mmCIF file of C-alpha atoms and ligand atoms in Angstrom:
data_model
loop_
_atom_site.group_PDB
_atom_site.id
_atom_site.type_symbol
_atom_site.label_atom_id
_atom_site.label_comp_id
_atom_site.label_asym_id
_atom_site.label_seq_id
_atom_site.Cartn_x
_atom_site.Cartn_y
_atom_site.Cartn_z
ATOM 1 C CA MET A 1 -35.254 -52.351 -17.904
ATOM 2 C CA ASP A 2 -32.417 -53.038 -15.498
ATOM 3 C CA GLU A 3 -29.937 -52.618 -18.317
ATOM 4 C CA ILE A 4 -31.430 -49.251 -19.230
ATOM 5 C CA ARG A 5 -31.260 -48.206 -15.605
ATOM 6 C CA GLN A 6 -27.571 -49.212 -15.397
ATOM 7 C CA GLN A 7 -26.743 -47.421 -18.602
ATOM 8 C CA PHE A 8 -28.622 -44.321 -17.476
ATOM 9 C CA LEU A 9 -26.757 -44.169 -14.184
ATOM 10 C CA SER A 10 -23.411 -44.590 -15.865
ATOM 11 C CA ASP A 11 -24.198 -41.825 -18.422
ATOM 12 C CA LEU A 12 -25.352 -39.577 -15.624
ATOM 13 C CA GLY A 13 -22.143 -40.202 -13.703
ATOM 14 C CA LYS A 14 -20.057 -39.137 -16.679
ATOM 15 C CA ALA A 15 -21.946 -35.877 -17.233
ATOM 16 C CA ASN A 16 -20.590 -32.945 -15.267
ATOM 17 C CA THR A 17 -21.911 -29.678 -16.557
ATOM 18 C CA PRO A 18 -25.579 -28.651 -16.566
ATOM 19 C CA LYS A 19 -25.417 -28.832 -20.359
ATOM 20 C CA GLU A 20 -24.131 -32.424 -20.427
ATOM 21 C CA LEU A 21 -26.720 -33.414 -17.857
ATOM 22 C CA GLU A 22 -29.476 -31.898 -19.951
ATOM 23 C CA GLU A 23 -28.276 -34.021 -22.868
ATOM 24 C CA VAL A 24 -28.591 -37.130 -20.718
ATOM 25 C CA ARG A 25 -32.105 -36.089 -19.729
ATOM 26 C CA VAL A 26 -33.150 -35.722 -23.353
ATOM 27 C CA ARG A 27 -31.529 -39.033 -24.314
ATOM 28 C CA TYR A 28 -33.568 -40.963 -21.741
ATOM 29 C CA LEU A 29 -36.592 -38.841 -20.949
ATOM 30 C CA GLY A 30 -37.102 -36.671 -24.030
ATOM 31 C CA ARG A 31 -39.894 -37.315 -26.482
ATOM 32 C CA LYS A 32 -37.787 -39.927 -28.278
ATOM 33 C CA GLY A 33 -35.831 -40.892 -25.197
ATOM 34 C CA THR A 34 -34.995 -44.468 -24.314
ATOM 35 C CA ILE A 35 -37.327 -44.608 -21.346
ATOM 36 C CA THR A 36 -40.159 -42.657 -22.943
ATOM 37 C CA THR A 37 -40.245 -44.972 -25.943
ATOM 38 C CA LEU A 38 -40.223 -48.140 -23.826
ATOM 39 C CA LEU A 39 -44.015 -48.173 -23.635
ATOM 40 C CA LYS A 40 -44.455 -47.371 -27.308
ATOM 41 C CA ASN A 41 -42.112 -50.081 -28.504
ATOM 42 C CA THR A 42 -43.555 -52.871 -26.426
ATOM 43 C CA ASP A 43 -45.985 -55.323 -27.961
ATOM 44 C CA PHE A 44 -48.643 -55.470 -25.297
ATOM 45 C CA SER A 45 -50.717 -58.095 -27.123
ATOM 46 C CA GLN A 46 -48.305 -60.734 -25.862
ATOM 47 C CA LEU A 47 -48.955 -59.836 -22.212
ATOM 48 C CA THR A 48 -51.703 -60.697 -19.774
ATOM 49 C CA PRO A 49 -53.520 -57.753 -18.165
ATOM 50 C CA ASP A 50 -51.582 -58.338 -14.937
ATOM 51 C CA GLN A 51 -48.287 -58.384 -16.759
ATOM 52 C CA ARG A 52 -49.253 -55.205 -18.598
ATOM 53 C CA ARG A 53 -50.041 -53.437 -15.338
ATOM 54 C CA GLU A 54 -46.826 -54.607 -13.749
ATOM 55 C CA PHE A 55 -44.796 -53.577 -16.782
ATOM 56 C CA GLY A 56 -46.459 -50.158 -16.965
ATOM 57 C CA GLN A 57 -45.743 -49.585 -13.294
ATOM 58 C CA LYS A 58 -42.110 -50.555 -13.634
ATOM 59 C CA VAL A 59 -41.644 -48.205 -16.566
ATOM 60 C CA ASN A 60 -43.257 -45.400 -14.599
ATOM 61 C CA ASP A 61 -41.060 -46.090 -11.583
ATOM 62 C CA LEU A 62 -37.978 -46.002 -13.754
ATOM 63 C CA LYS A 63 -39.119 -42.776 -15.359
ATOM 64 C CA ARG A 64 -39.755 -41.076 -12.036
ATOM 65 C CA PHE A 65 -36.442 -42.335 -10.689
ATOM 66 C CA ALA A 66 -34.558 -41.031 -13.755
ATOM 67 C CA GLU A 67 -36.302 -37.657 -13.608
ATOM 68 C CA ALA A 68 -35.472 -37.200 -9.958
ATOM 69 C CA GLU A 69 -31.845 -38.249 -10.474
ATOM 70 C CA VAL A 70 -31.317 -35.899 -13.414
ATOM 71 C CA SER A 71 -32.804 -32.848 -11.756
ATOM 72 C CA ARG A 72 -30.849 -33.525 -8.575
ATOM 73 C CA ALA A 73 -27.624 -33.761 -10.614
ATOM 74 C CA ILE A 74 -28.426 -30.561 -12.541
ATOM 75 C CA GLU A 75 -29.091 -28.636 -9.330
ATOM 76 C CA ALA A 76 -25.842 -29.897 -7.830
ATOM 77 C CA ALA A 77 -23.874 -28.893 -10.942
ATOM 78 C CA LYS A 78 -25.395 -25.415 -10.890
ATOM 79 C CA ALA A 79 -24.569 -25.000 -7.232
ATOM 80 C CA ARG A 80 -21.011 -26.156 -7.881
ATOM 81 C CA ALA A 81 -20.596 -23.643 -10.689
ATOM 82 C CA ALA A 82 -22.025 -20.824 -8.590
ATOM 83 C CA ALA A 83 -19.893 -21.713 -5.577
ATOM 84 C CA SER A 84 -16.633 -21.766 -7.477
ATOM 85 C CA GLY A 85 -17.570 -18.768 -9.576
ATOM 86 C CA ALA A 86 -16.819 -21.011 -12.499
ATOM 87 C CA THR A 87 -18.621 -20.444 -15.711
ATOM 88 C CA ALA A 88 -18.345 -24.041 -16.817
ATOM 89 C CA GLY A 89 -20.969 -24.976 -19.296
ATOM 90 C CA VAL A 90 -22.151 -21.419 -19.909
ATOM 91 C CA ALA A 91 -23.243 -21.186 -23.498
ATOM 92 C CA GLY A 92 -21.196 -18.818 -25.616
ATOM 93 C CA LEU A 93 -18.153 -18.843 -23.377
ATOM 94 C CA ASP A 94 -14.939 -18.936 -25.378
ATOM 95 C CA TRP A 95 -12.286 -20.699 -23.336
ATOM 96 C CA SER A 96 -9.569 -19.793 -25.814
ATOM 97 C CA LEU A 97 -9.838 -16.056 -25.132
ATOM 98 C CA PRO A 98 -6.896 -14.619 -23.176
ATOM 99 C CA GLY A 99 -7.707 -14.016 -19.510
ATOM 100 C CA THR A 100 -8.173 -10.669 -17.804
ATOM 101 C CA ASP A 101 -4.971 -9.236 -16.384
ATOM 102 C CA HIS A 102 -5.547 -8.495 -12.718
ATOM 103 C CA ARG A 103 -3.675 -5.380 -11.740
ATOM 104 C CA VAL A 104 -2.055 -5.455 -8.355
ATOM 105 C CA GLY A 105 -1.713 -2.125 -6.577
ATOM 106 C CA CYS A 106 1.742 -0.810 -5.820
ATOM 107 C CA ILE A 107 3.174 1.393 -3.129
ATOM 108 C CA HIS A 108 4.135 4.945 -3.990
ATOM 109 C CA PRO A 109 7.925 5.459 -3.922
ATOM 110 C CA ILE A 110 7.604 8.126 -1.215
ATOM 111 C CA ALA A 111 5.564 5.787 0.949
ATOM 112 C CA LEU A 112 8.091 3.006 0.299
ATOM 113 C CA VAL A 113 10.976 5.139 1.498
ATOM 114 C CA GLN A 114 8.961 6.322 4.473
ATOM 115 C CA MET A 115 8.094 2.777 5.514
ATOM 116 C CA GLU A 116 11.695 1.707 5.167
ATOM 117 C CA LEU A 117 12.926 4.657 7.230
ATOM 118 C CA GLU A 118 10.338 3.954 9.904
ATOM 119 C CA ASP A 119 11.680 0.405 10.127
ATOM 120 C CA VAL A 120 15.256 1.577 10.411
ATOM 121 C CA PHE A 121 14.461 4.078 13.165
ATOM 122 C CA HIS A 122 12.155 1.739 14.958
ATOM 123 C CA SER A 123 15.035 -0.724 15.198
ATOM 124 C CA MET A 124 17.123 2.064 16.766
ATOM 125 C CA GLY A 125 14.513 2.704 19.445
ATOM 126 C CA PHE A 126 12.748 5.712 17.926
ATOM 127 C CA MET A 127 9.020 6.314 18.295
ATOM 128 C CA VAL A 128 7.079 7.109 15.131
ATOM 129 C CA LEU A 129 4.750 10.093 15.663
ATOM 130 C CA THR A 130 2.741 11.999 13.106
ATOM 131 C CA GLY A 131 1.574 15.311 14.567
ATOM 132 C CA TYR A 132 -0.793 17.700 12.825
ATOM 133 C CA GLU A 133 -0.955 19.111 9.320
ATOM 134 C CA VAL A 134 -2.939 22.079 10.606
ATOM 135 C CA GLU A 135 -0.631 23.548 13.202
ATOM 136 C CA LEU A 136 -0.349 26.435 15.616
ATOM 137 C CA GLU A 137 2.000 29.244 14.703
ATOM 138 C CA TYR A 138 3.668 28.646 18.048
ATOM 139 C CA TYR A 139 4.903 25.119 17.278
ATOM 140 C CA ASN A 140 5.708 25.778 13.644
ATOM 141 C CA PHE A 141 7.727 28.949 14.346
ATOM 142 C CA ASP A 142 7.983 30.555 17.785
ATOM 143 C CA ALA A 143 8.898 27.427 19.751
ATOM 144 C CA LEU A 144 11.547 26.700 17.142
ATOM 145 C CA ASN A 145 13.253 29.960 17.887
ATOM 146 C CA ILE A 146 11.732 31.697 14.867
ATOM 147 C CA PRO A 147 9.910 34.725 16.316
ATOM 148 C CA ALA A 148 7.480 36.771 14.249
ATOM 149 C CA ASP A 149 10.039 39.308 13.056
ATOM 150 C CA HIS A 150 12.748 36.740 12.272
ATOM 151 C CA PRO A 151 13.929 36.751 8.644
ATOM 152 C CA ALA A 152 13.940 32.940 8.637
ATOM 153 C CA ARG A 153 10.158 33.063 8.366
ATOM 154 C CA ASP A 154 10.624 34.311 4.831
ATOM 155 C CA MET A 155 12.418 31.088 3.948
ATOM 156 C CA GLN A 156 9.131 29.273 4.335
ATOM 157 C CA ASP A 157 6.187 30.874 2.600
ATOM 158 C CA THR A 158 3.237 29.911 4.653
ATOM 159 C CA TYR A 159 -0.384 29.045 3.986
ATOM 160 C CA TRP A 160 -2.200 30.920 6.748
ATOM 161 C CA LEU A 161 -5.697 29.856 7.659
ATOM 162 C CA THR A 162 -8.408 32.374 8.445
ATOM 163 C CA ASN A 163 -8.523 31.176 12.065
ATOM 164 C CA GLY A 164 -4.888 32.185 12.607
ATOM 165 C CA MET A 165 -3.537 28.629 12.360
ATOM 166 C CA LEU A 166 -1.391 27.481 9.465
ATOM 167 C CA LEU A 167 -0.529 24.452 7.334
ATOM 168 C CA ARG A 168 2.746 23.255 8.805
ATOM 169 C CA THR A 169 5.674 24.298 6.664
ATOM 170 C CA HIS A 170 7.912 21.576 8.083
ATOM 171 C CA THR A 171 7.740 18.541 10.334
ATOM 172 C CA SER A 172 10.023 20.354 12.796
ATOM 173 C CA ALA A 173 6.745 21.657 14.237
ATOM 174 C CA ASN A 174 6.522 18.326 16.073
ATOM 175 C CA GLN A 175 9.718 18.804 18.043
ATOM 176 C CA VAL A 176 8.434 20.900 20.920
ATOM 177 C CA ARG A 177 5.085 19.107 20.945
ATOM 178 C CA ALA A 178 6.933 15.825 21.527
ATOM 179 C CA LEU A 179 9.282 17.304 24.127
ATOM 180 C CA GLU A 180 6.331 18.740 26.066
ATOM 181 C CA ARG A 181 4.525 15.446 25.951
ATOM 182 C CA PHE A 182 7.293 12.908 26.531
ATOM 183 C CA GLY A 183 10.182 14.866 28.072
ATOM 184 C CA ALA A 184 13.743 13.581 27.970
ATOM 185 C CA PRO A 185 15.307 11.240 27.093
ATOM 186 C CA LEU A 186 13.470 11.055 23.786
ATOM 187 C CA ARG A 187 13.941 9.390 20.434
ATOM 188 C CA ALA A 188 11.275 10.088 17.863
ATOM 189 C CA ILE A 189 10.721 10.523 14.166
ATOM 190 C CA PHE A 190 7.864 12.443 12.598
ATOM 191 C CA PRO A 191 7.054 11.597 8.999
ATOM 192 C CA GLY A 192 4.451 13.782 7.350
ATOM 193 C CA ARG A 193 3.078 16.096 4.750
ATOM 194 C CA CYS A 194 4.104 19.733 4.686
ATOM 195 C CA PHE A 195 2.884 22.723 2.730
ATOM 196 C CA ARG A 196 4.459 25.834 1.349
ATOM 197 C CA TYR A 197 3.071 28.577 -0.771
ATOM 198 C CA GLU A 198 5.449 27.987 -3.680
ATOM 199 C CA ALA A 199 5.416 28.289 -7.416
ATOM 200 C CA ILE A 200 5.474 24.749 -8.799
ATOM 201 C CA ASP A 201 8.258 23.681 -11.158
ATOM 202 C CA ALA A 202 10.464 20.668 -11.945
ATOM 203 C CA SER A 203 11.880 20.548 -8.433
ATOM 204 C CA HIS A 204 9.249 22.321 -6.307
ATOM 205 C CA GLU A 205 5.818 21.284 -5.124
ATOM 206 C CA ASN A 206 3.555 23.160 -2.732
ATOM 207 C CA THR A 207 2.888 19.896 -0.921
ATOM 208 C CA PHE A 208 5.764 17.639 0.023
ATOM 209 C CA TYR A 209 6.826 15.013 2.503
ATOM 210 C CA GLN A 210 9.432 15.251 5.212
ATOM 211 C CA LEU A 211 10.695 13.015 7.929
ATOM 212 C CA GLU A 212 11.904 14.795 11.007
ATOM 213 C CA GLY A 213 14.066 13.138 13.631
ATOM 214 C CA LEU A 214 14.795 14.148 17.197
ATOM 215 C CA MET A 215 17.018 12.537 19.770
ATOM 216 C CA VAL A 216 17.489 14.077 23.200
ATOM 217 C CA ASP A 217 19.576 12.444 25.885
ATOM 218 C CA ARG A 218 22.587 13.014 28.097
ATOM 219 C CA ASP A 219 25.818 13.866 26.257
ATOM 220 C CA ILE A 220 24.414 13.920 22.754
ATOM 221 C CA SER A 221 26.992 15.351 20.383
ATOM 222 C CA VAL A 222 27.681 15.712 16.672
ATOM 223 C CA ALA A 223 29.299 12.260 16.817
ATOM 224 C CA ASN A 224 25.910 10.717 17.659
ATOM 225 C CA LEU A 225 24.288 12.651 14.856
ATOM 226 C CA ILE A 226 26.853 11.424 12.329
ATOM 227 C CA ALA A 227 26.604 7.825 13.514
ATOM 228 C CA VAL A 228 22.816 7.749 13.207
ATOM 229 C CA MET A 229 22.856 9.486 9.819
ATOM 230 C CA LYS A 230 25.421 7.036 8.441
ATOM 231 C CA ALA A 231 23.473 4.080 9.769
ATOM 232 C CA LEU A 232 20.270 5.268 8.195
ATOM 233 C CA LEU A 233 21.831 6.116 4.836
ATOM 234 C CA SER A 234 23.615 2.810 4.461
ATOM 235 C CA ARG A 235 20.426 0.957 5.359
ATOM 236 C CA ILE A 236 18.374 2.929 2.840
ATOM 237 C CA PHE A 237 20.877 2.772 -0.001
ATOM 238 C CA HIS A 238 22.139 -0.729 0.825
ATOM 239 C CA ARG A 239 25.793 0.273 0.811
ATOM 240 C CA GLU A 240 28.335 2.303 2.732
ATOM 241 C CA VAL A 241 27.923 5.985 1.941
ATOM 242 C CA THR A 242 30.445 8.776 2.290
ATOM 243 C CA ILE A 243 29.091 11.909 3.936
ATOM 244 C CA ARG A 244 30.298 15.356 4.823
ATOM 245 C CA LEU A 245 28.909 18.144 6.979
ATOM 246 C CA ARG A 246 28.880 21.761 5.946
ATOM 247 C CA PRO A 247 27.693 24.577 8.172
ATOM 248 C CA GLY A 248 24.058 25.474 7.582
ATOM 249 C CA PHE A 249 21.754 27.903 9.300
ATOM 250 C CA PHE A 250 18.441 26.988 10.910
ATOM 251 C CA PRO A 251 17.286 28.950 13.970
ATOM 252 C CA PHE A 252 16.346 25.789 15.880
ATOM 253 C CA VAL A 253 19.781 24.122 15.760
ATOM 254 C CA GLU A 254 23.197 25.255 16.873
ATOM 255 C CA PRO A 255 25.461 24.332 15.249
ATOM 256 C CA GLY A 256 23.424 23.632 12.134
ATOM 257 C CA PHE A 257 24.607 21.581 9.177
ATOM 258 C CA GLU A 258 23.873 20.557 5.675
ATOM 259 C CA LEU A 259 24.698 16.875 5.386
ATOM 260 C CA ASP A 260 25.892 15.955 1.919
ATOM 261 C CA VAL A 261 26.250 12.451 0.596
ATOM 262 C CA GLN A 262 28.758 11.521 -2.054
ATOM 263 C CA CYS A 263 26.817 11.087 -5.280
ATOM 264 C CA LEU A 264 25.486 7.547 -5.451
ATOM 265 C CA ILE A 265 25.167 7.666 -9.209
ATOM 266 C CA CYS A 266 28.757 8.583 -10.162
ATOM 267 C CA GLY A 267 30.560 7.824 -6.886
ATOM 268 C CA GLY A 268 31.819 11.393 -6.606
ATOM 269 C CA SER A 269 33.445 11.957 -9.974
ATOM 270 C CA GLY A 270 30.668 14.286 -11.105
ATOM 271 C CA CYS A 271 27.556 13.620 -13.178
ATOM 272 C CA GLY A 272 24.234 15.133 -14.147
ATOM 273 C CA THR A 273 22.511 14.152 -10.915
ATOM 274 C CA CYS A 274 25.080 15.896 -8.692
ATOM 275 C CA LYS A 275 25.460 18.661 -11.254
ATOM 276 C CA GLY A 276 29.141 17.785 -11.641
ATOM 277 C CA GLY A 277 29.992 18.466 -7.983
ATOM 278 C CA GLY A 278 30.213 14.870 -6.771
ATOM 279 C CA TRP A 279 28.077 15.629 -3.661
ATOM 280 C CA ILE A 280 24.373 15.813 -3.059
ATOM 281 C CA GLU A 281 22.810 17.927 -0.337
ATOM 282 C CA LEU A 282 20.518 15.521 1.441
ATOM 283 C CA ILE A 283 19.797 16.160 5.108
ATOM 284 C CA PRO A 284 19.746 19.436 7.002
ATOM 285 C CA CYS A 285 20.478 18.773 10.661
ATOM 286 C CA GLY A 286 22.167 19.990 13.791
ATOM 287 C CA LEU A 287 22.290 20.014 17.560
ATOM 288 C CA VAL A 288 19.012 21.159 19.045
ATOM 289 C CA HIS A 289 19.194 24.801 20.076
ATOM 290 C CA PRO A 290 19.021 25.161 23.881
ATOM 291 C CA ARG A 291 16.126 27.586 23.474
ATOM 292 C CA VAL A 292 14.092 24.892 21.733
ATOM 293 C CA LEU A 293 14.824 22.468 24.557
ATOM 294 C CA GLU A 294 13.710 25.150 27.016
ATOM 295 C CA PHE A 295 10.459 25.635 25.098
ATOM 296 C CA GLY A 296 9.999 21.881 25.587
ATOM 297 C CA HIS A 297 10.691 22.207 29.344
ATOM 298 C CA ILE A 298 13.887 20.188 29.104
ATOM 299 C CA ASP A 299 16.677 20.776 31.610
ATOM 300 C CA THR A 300 19.511 21.955 29.353
ATOM 301 C CA SER A 301 22.111 21.440 32.077
ATOM 302 C CA LYS A 302 21.453 17.709 31.770
ATOM 303 C CA TYR A 303 20.275 17.122 28.241
ATOM 304 C CA SER A 304 21.258 17.918 24.703
ATOM 305 C CA GLY A 305 20.026 16.580 21.414
ATOM 306 C CA PHE A 306 20.258 16.407 17.659
ATOM 307 C CA ALA A 307 17.589 16.916 15.034
ATOM 308 C CA PHE A 308 17.344 16.425 11.303
ATOM 309 C CA GLY A 309 14.714 16.975 8.674
ATOM 310 C CA LEU A 310 14.984 14.962 5.527
ATOM 311 C CA GLY A 311 12.919 15.389 2.419
ATOM 312 C CA LEU A 312 11.234 12.094 1.613
ATOM 313 C CA THR A 313 10.689 13.119 -1.977
ATOM 314 C CA ARG A 314 14.346 13.772 -2.560
ATOM 315 C CA MET A 315 15.257 10.572 -0.742
ATOM 316 C CA ALA A 316 12.925 8.572 -2.992
ATOM 317 C CA MET A 317 14.332 10.276 -6.082
ATOM 318 C CA MET A 318 17.873 9.357 -5.031
ATOM 319 C CA LYS A 319 17.037 5.836 -4.035
ATOM 320 C CA TYR A 320 15.110 5.005 -7.189
ATOM 321 C CA ALA A 321 16.983 7.341 -9.563
ATOM 322 C CA ILE A 322 13.797 9.240 -10.469
ATOM 323 C CA PRO A 323 14.738 12.081 -12.815
ATOM 324 C CA ASP A 324 11.762 14.457 -12.425
ATOM 325 C CA ILE A 325 9.821 15.356 -9.273
ATOM 326 C CA ARG A 326 6.635 15.803 -11.286
ATOM 327 C CA LEU A 327 6.459 12.057 -11.959
ATOM 328 C CA MET A 328 5.644 11.604 -8.275
ATOM 329 C CA ASN A 329 2.203 13.165 -8.541
ATOM 330 C CA SER A 330 1.670 12.503 -12.231
ATOM 331 C CA GLY A 331 -0.930 9.807 -11.702
ATOM 332 C CA ASP A 332 0.861 7.889 -14.460
ATOM 333 C CA ILE A 333 0.247 4.222 -13.738
ATOM 334 C CA ARG A 334 3.240 3.192 -15.858
ATOM 335 C CA PHE A 335 5.474 5.067 -13.448
ATOM 336 C CA TYR A 336 3.900 3.693 -10.261
ATOM 337 C CA GLU A 337 3.823 0.116 -11.520
ATOM 338 C CA GLN A 338 7.597 -0.009 -11.495
ATOM 339 C CA PHE A 339 7.528 -0.081 -7.711
ATOM 340 C CA PRO A 340 6.865 -3.135 -5.589
ATOM 341 C CA ALA A 341 3.469 -3.919 -4.125
ATOM 342 C CA ALA A 342 4.955 -4.762 -0.736
ATOM 343 C CA VAL A 343 8.054 -4.058 1.289
HETATM 344 N N1 LIG B 401 12.709 22.153 8.997
HETATM 345 C C1 LIG B 401 13.740 22.486 8.056
HETATM 346 C C2 LIG B 401 13.110 22.779 6.705
HETATM 347 O O1 LIG B 401 12.063 22.303 6.427
HETATM 348 C C3 LIG B 401 14.691 21.328 7.891
HETATM 349 C C4 LIG B 401 15.520 21.068 9.103
HETATM 350 C C5 LIG B 401 16.760 21.643 9.213
HETATM 351 C C6 LIG B 401 15.082 20.236 10.110
HETATM 352 C C7 LIG B 401 17.569 21.396 10.288
HETATM 353 C C8 LIG B 401 15.874 19.960 11.203
HETATM 354 C C9 LIG B 401 17.135 20.555 11.280
HETATM 355 O O2 LIG B 401 15.497 19.165 12.197
HETATM 356 O O3 LIG B 401 17.930 20.295 12.359
HETATM 357 O O4 LIG B 401 13.688 23.490 5.940
#
């Protein structure tokens, strides 16, 4: 009986899964099991009544011991499987099947560029503010030197709300809000979603993303503007970029510029992306108009500033060489999956 007990314990130790343990149970305790048949196979006629009783008791003890051990081991194995989520020993499981591919989310290219720009500006001491998508006419237009009868309002077809407010047509709406709130000196960027009542085509959406920048301090000049723009572009595109300024008109800057960057695809020799011209119009900017500073209660005898408003969509298209704006909102996973899951 001791031998059987030893053998049983060693078999039990080798069995891991609930299924293997069940096999051990049947081998020892099943109808034809080693322990069960002990009584049957013993010739009791050779034993005295005392010996019979003692033998019977020992067999019963062994049986109870084995039963307890097996069920304890089965419970433990089940708990292990549940805890690890493992399906070990589950009948019908085919271990040779290929596993399930876990898809990892990825960051949208516009969000990627925005995050990167926020980092760059943060390192240059700029605050990151977001403002409001539903905006007052005052901040979106009037305070930016665009009065009601100004033709520049036509440049931005506006979604008007029934309560007289509007969906901001540009992130410039944050400029005077920030000046009112923080005063000068001020360094801030305002990334955000903007809306215009536009017909949608290959290069126009009615909802788009901008990142506005504003720096107000003593003696701010075009030189500061150029330095910051060059720093940001070389950080975003990971190389030195060549830029040029052309005059541009926006009522809230004077002088106003269109900042062009030498085409990053062809290096300026002319290609499809730059439409043969060698330059790409990237960032409208300028020195903040004194009237805007006054709307923000800034003392214009002491302070001046620059502002810029870059299109995040266009920036992302340039950075990642994305050929069609409609891919951005296509919902096509194959497109999104080409971008990293983290910055
Ligand atoms: N808000 C202008 C637009 O959406 C872009 C812009 C131009 C912003 C010049 C600026 C700027 O800050 O200085 O068309």
